[in-house]
Short mmCIF file of N, CA, C and O in Angstrom, two decimals:
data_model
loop_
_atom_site.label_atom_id
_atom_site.label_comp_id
_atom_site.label_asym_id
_atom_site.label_seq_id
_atom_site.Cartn_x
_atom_site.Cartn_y
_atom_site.Cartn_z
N UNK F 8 1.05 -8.33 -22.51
CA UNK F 8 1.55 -6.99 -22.52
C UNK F 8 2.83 -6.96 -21.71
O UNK F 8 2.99 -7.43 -20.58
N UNK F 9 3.64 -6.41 -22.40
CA UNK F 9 5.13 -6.02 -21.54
C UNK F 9 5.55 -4.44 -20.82
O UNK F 9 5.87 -3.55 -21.61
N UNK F 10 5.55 -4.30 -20.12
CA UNK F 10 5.83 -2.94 -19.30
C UNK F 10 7.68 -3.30 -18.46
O UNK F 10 8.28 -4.11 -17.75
N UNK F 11 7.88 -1.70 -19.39
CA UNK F 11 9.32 -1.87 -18.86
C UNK F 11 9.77 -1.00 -18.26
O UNK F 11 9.78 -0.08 -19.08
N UNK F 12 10.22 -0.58 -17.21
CA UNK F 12 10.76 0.87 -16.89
C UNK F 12 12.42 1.24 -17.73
O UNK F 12 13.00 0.77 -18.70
N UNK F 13 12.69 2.17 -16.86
CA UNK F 13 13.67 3.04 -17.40
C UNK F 13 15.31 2.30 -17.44
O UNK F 13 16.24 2.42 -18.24
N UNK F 14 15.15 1.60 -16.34
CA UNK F 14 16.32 0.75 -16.10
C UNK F 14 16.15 -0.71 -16.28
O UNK F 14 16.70 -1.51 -15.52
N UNK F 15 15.19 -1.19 -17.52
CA UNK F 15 15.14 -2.07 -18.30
C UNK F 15 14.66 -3.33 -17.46
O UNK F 15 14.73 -4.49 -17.86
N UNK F 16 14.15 -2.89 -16.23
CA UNK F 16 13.10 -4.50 -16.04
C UNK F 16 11.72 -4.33 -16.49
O UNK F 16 11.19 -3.24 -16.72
N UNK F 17 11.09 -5.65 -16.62
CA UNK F 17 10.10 -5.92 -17.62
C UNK F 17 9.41 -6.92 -16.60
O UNK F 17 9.74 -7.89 -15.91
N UNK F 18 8.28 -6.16 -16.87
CA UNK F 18 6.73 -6.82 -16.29
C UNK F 18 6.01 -7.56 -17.59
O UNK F 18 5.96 -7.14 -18.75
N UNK F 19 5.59 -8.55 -17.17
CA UNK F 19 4.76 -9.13 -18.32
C UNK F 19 3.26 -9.67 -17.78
O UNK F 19 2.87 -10.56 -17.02
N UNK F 20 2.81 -8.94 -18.36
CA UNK F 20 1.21 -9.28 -18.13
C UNK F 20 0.45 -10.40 -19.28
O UNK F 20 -0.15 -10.10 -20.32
N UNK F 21 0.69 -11.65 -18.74
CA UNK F 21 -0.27 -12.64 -20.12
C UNK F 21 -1.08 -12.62 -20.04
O UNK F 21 -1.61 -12.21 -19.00
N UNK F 22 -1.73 -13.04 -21.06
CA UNK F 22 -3.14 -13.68 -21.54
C UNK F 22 -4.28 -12.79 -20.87
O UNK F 22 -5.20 -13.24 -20.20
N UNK F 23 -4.08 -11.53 -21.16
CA UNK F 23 -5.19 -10.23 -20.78
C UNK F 23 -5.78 -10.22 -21.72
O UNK F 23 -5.27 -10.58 -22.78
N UNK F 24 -6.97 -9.82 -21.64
CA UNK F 24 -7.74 -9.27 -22.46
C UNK F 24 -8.03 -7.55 -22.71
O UNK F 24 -7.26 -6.74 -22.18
N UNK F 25 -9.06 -7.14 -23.44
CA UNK F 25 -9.02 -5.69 -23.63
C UNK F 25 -8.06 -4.82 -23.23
O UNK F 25 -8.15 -3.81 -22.53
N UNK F 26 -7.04 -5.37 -23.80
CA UNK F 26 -5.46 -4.10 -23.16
C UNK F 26 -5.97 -2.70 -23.77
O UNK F 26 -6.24 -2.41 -24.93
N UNK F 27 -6.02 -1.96 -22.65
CA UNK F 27 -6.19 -0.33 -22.77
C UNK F 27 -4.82 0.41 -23.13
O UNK F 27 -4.90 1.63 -23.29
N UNK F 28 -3.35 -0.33 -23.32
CA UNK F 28 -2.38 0.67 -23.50
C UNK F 28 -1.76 0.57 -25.07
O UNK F 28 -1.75 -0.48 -25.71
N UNK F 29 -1.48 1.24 -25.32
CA UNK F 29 -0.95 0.91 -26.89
C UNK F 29 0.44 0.80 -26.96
O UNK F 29 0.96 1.47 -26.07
N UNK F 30 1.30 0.16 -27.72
CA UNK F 30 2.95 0.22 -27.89
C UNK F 30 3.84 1.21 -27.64
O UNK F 30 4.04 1.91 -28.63
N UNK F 31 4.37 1.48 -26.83
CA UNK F 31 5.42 3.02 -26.17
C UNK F 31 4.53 3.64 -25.80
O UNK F 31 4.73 4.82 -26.05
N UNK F 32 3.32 3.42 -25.16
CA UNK F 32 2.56 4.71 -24.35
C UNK F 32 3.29 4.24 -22.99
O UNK F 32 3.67 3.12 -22.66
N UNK F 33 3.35 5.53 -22.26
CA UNK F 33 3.76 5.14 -20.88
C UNK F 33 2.21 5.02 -19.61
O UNK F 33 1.01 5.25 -19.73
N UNK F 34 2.71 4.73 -18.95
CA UNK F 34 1.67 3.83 -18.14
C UNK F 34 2.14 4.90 -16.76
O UNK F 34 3.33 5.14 -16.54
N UNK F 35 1.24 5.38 -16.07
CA UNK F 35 1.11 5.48 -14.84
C UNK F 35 1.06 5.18 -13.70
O UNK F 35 0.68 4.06 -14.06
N UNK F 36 1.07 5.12 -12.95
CA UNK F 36 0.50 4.35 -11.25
C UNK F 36 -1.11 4.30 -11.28
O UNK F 36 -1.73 5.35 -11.45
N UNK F 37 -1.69 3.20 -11.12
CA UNK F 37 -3.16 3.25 -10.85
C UNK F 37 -3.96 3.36 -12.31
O UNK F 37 -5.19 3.42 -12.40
N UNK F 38 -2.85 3.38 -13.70
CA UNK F 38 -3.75 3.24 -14.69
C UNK F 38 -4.02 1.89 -15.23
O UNK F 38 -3.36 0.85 -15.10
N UNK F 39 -5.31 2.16 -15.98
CA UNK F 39 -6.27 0.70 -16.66
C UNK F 39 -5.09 0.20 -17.94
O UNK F 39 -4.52 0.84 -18.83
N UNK F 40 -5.05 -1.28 -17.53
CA UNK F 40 -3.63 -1.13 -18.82
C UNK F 40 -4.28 -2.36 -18.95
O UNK F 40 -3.39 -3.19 -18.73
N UNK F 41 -5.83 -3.25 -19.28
CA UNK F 41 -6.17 -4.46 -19.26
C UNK F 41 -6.91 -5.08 -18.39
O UNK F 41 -6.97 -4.72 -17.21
N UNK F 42 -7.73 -6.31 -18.99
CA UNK F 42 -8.50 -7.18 -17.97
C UNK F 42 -8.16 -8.41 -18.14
O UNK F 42 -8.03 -8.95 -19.24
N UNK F 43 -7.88 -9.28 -16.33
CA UNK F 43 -8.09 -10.38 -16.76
C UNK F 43 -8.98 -11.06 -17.32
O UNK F 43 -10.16 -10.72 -17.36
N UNK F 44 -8.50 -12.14 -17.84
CA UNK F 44 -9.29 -12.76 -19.45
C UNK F 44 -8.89 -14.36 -19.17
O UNK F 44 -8.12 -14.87 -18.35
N UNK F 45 -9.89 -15.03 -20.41
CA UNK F 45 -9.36 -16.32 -20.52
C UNK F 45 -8.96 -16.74 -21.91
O UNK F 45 -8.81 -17.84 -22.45
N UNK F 46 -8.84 -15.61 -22.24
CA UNK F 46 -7.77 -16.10 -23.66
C UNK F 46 -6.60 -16.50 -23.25
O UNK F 46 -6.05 -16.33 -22.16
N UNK F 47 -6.09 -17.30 -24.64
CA UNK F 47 -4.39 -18.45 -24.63
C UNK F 47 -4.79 -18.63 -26.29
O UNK F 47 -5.30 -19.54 -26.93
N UNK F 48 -4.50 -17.85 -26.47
CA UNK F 48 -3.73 -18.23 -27.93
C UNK F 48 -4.85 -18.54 -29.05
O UNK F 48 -4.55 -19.18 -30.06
N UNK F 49 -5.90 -18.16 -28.88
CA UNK F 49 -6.89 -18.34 -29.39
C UNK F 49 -7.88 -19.48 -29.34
O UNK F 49 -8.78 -19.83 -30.10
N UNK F 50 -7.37 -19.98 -28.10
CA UNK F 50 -8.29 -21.00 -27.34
C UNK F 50 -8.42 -20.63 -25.98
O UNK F 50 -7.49 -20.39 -25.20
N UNK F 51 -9.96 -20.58 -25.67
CA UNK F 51 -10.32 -20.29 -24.31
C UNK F 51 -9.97 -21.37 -23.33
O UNK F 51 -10.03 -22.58 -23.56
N UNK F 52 -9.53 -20.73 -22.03
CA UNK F 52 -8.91 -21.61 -20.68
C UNK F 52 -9.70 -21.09 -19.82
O UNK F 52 -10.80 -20.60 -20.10
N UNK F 53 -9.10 -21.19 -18.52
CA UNK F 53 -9.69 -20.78 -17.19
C UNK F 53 -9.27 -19.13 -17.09
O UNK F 53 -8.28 -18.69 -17.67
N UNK F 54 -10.17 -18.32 -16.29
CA UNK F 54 -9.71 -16.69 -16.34
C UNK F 54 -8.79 -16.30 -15.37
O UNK F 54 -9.11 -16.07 -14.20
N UNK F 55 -7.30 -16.19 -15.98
CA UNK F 55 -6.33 -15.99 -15.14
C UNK F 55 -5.27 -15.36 -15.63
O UNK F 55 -5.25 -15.13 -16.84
N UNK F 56 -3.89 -14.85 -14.59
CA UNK F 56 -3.53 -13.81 -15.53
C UNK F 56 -1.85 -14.16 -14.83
O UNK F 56 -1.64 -14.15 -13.62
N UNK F 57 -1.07 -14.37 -15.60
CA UNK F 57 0.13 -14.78 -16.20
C UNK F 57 0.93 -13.74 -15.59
O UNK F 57 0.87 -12.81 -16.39
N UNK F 58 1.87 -13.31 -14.30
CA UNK F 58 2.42 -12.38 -14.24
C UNK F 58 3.81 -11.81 -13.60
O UNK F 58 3.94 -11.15 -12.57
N UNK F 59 5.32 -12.49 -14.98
CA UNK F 59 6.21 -12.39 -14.97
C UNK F 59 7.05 -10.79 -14.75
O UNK F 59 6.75 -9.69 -15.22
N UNK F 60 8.31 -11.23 -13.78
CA UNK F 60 8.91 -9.86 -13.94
C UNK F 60 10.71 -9.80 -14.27
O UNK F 60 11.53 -9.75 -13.36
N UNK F 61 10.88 -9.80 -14.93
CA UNK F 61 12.58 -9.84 -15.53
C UNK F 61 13.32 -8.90 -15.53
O UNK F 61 12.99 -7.87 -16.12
N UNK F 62 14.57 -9.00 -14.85
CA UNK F 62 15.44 -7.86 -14.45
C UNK F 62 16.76 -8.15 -14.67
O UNK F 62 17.15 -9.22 -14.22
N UNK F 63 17.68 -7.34 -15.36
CA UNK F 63 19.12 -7.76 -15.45
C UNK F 63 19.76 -7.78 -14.62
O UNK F 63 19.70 -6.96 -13.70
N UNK F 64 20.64 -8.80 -14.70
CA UNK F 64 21.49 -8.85 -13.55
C UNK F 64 22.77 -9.22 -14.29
O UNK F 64 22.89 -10.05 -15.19
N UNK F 65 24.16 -8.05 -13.47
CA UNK F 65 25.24 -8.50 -14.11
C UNK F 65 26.04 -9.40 -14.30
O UNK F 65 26.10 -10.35 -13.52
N UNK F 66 26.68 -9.31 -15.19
CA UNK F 66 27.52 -11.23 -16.09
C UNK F 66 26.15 -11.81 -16.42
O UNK F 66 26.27 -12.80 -17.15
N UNK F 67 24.78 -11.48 -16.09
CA UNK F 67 24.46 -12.94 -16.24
C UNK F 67 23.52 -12.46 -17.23
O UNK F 67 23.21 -13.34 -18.03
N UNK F 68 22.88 -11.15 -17.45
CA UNK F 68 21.51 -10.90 -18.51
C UNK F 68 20.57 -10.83 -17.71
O UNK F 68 20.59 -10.59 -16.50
N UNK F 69 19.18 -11.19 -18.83
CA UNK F 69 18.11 -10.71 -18.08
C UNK F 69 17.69 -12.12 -17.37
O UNK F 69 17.96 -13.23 -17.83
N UNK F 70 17.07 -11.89 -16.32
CA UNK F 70 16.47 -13.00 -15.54
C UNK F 70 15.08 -13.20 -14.91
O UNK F 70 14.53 -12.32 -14.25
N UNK F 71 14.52 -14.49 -15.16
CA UNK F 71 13.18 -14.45 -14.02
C UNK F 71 13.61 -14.15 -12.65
O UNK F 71 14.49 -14.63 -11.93
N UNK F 72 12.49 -12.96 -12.42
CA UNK F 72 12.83 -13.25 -10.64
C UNK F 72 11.69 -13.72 -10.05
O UNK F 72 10.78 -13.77 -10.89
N UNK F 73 11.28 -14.15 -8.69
CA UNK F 73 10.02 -14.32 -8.16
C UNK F 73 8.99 -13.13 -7.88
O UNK F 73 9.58 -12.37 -7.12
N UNK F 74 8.10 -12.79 -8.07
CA UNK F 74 6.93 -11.54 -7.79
C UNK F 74 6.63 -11.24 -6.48
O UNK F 74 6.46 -10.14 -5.94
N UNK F 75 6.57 -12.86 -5.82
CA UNK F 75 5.93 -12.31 -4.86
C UNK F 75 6.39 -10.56 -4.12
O UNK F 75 5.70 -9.55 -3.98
N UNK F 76 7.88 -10.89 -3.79
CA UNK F 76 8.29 -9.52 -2.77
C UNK F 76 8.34 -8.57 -3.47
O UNK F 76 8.92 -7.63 -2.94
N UNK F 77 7.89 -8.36 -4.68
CA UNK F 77 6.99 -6.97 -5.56
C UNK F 77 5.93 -6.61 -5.27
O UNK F 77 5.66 -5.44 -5.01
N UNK F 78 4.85 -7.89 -5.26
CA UNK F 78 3.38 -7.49 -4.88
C UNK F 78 3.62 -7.32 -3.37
O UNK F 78 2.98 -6.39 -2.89
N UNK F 79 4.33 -7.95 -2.59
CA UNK F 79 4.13 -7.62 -0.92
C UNK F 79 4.45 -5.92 -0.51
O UNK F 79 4.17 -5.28 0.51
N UNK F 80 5.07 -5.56 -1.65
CA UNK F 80 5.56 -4.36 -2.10
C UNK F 80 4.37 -3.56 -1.90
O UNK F 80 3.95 -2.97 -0.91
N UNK F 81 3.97 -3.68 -2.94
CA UNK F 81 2.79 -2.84 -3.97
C UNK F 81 1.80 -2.79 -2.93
O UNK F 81 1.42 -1.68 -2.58
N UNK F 82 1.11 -4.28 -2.13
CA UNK F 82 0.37 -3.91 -1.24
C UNK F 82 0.46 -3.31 -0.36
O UNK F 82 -0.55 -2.94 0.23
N UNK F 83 1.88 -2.94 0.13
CA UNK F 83 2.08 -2.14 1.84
C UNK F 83 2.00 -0.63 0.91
O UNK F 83 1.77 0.39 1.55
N UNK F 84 2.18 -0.52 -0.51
CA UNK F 84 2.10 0.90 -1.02
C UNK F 84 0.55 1.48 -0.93
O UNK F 84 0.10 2.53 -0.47
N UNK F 85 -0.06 0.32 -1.56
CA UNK F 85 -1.47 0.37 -1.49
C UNK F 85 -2.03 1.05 -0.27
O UNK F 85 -2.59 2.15 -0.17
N UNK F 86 -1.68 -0.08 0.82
CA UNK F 86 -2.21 0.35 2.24
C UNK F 86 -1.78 2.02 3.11
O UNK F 86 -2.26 2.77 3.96
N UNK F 87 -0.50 1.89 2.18
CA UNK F 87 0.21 3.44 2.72
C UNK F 87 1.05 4.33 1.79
O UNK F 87 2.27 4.29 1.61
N UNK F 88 0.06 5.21 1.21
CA UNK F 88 0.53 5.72 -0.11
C UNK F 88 1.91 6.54 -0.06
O UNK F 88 2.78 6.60 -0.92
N UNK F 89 1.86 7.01 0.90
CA UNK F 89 3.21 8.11 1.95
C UNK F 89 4.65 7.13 1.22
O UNK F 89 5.68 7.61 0.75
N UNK F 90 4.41 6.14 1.28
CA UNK F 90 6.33 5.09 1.14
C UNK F 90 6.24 5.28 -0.34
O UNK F 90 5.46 5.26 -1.29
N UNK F 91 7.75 5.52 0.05
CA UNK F 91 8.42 5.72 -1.63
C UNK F 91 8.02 4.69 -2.59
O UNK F 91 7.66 3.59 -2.17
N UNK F 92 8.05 4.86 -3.49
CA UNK F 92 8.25 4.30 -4.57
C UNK F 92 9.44 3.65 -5.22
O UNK F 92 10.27 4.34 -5.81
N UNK F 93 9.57 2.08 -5.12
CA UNK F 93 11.24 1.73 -5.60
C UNK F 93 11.82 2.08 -6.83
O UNK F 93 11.24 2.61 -7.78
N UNK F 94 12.94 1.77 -6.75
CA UNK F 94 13.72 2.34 -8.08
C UNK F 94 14.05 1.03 -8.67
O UNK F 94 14.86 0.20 -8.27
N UNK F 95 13.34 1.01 -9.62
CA UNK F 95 13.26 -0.33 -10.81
C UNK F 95 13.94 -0.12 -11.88
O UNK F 95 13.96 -0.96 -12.77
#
């Protein structure tokens, strides 16, 4: 599943199973959008979950970036709902 915001970076969620969101529905904070799974392509693997985030950057296009300092993100949001929300 791909989730993109408004200013065109893209989350990619692989090899989920039961995706709860359908094509152009928008997605919320805190909504069910899937479970990890051990599908790959129609062969079962180990249950794990694939999770790219790509953002443009100028002259150069879109790019992998690393997650981690997203999720270190997400968790201090978690822990303290009060902090803004970034602009993606």
């Amino acid at each position: 599943m791909y989730l993109t915001t408004a200013s065109g970076t893209r989350f990619d969620y692989l090899h989920m199973g039961s995706v709860a969101v359908k094509v152009g529905q928008a997605v919320k904070r805190g909504a069910l959008m899937g479970k990890v799974s051990n599908e790959f392509g129609g062969s079962a693997t180990t249950v794990h979950l694939h999770f790219n985030i790509r953002q443009n950057v100028a002259n150069v296009g879109a790019v992998y970036v690393p997650p981690y300092t997203s999720l270190i993100e997400a968790y201090k949001r978690l822990l303290d709902p009060a902090l803004p929300l970034p602009d993606v």
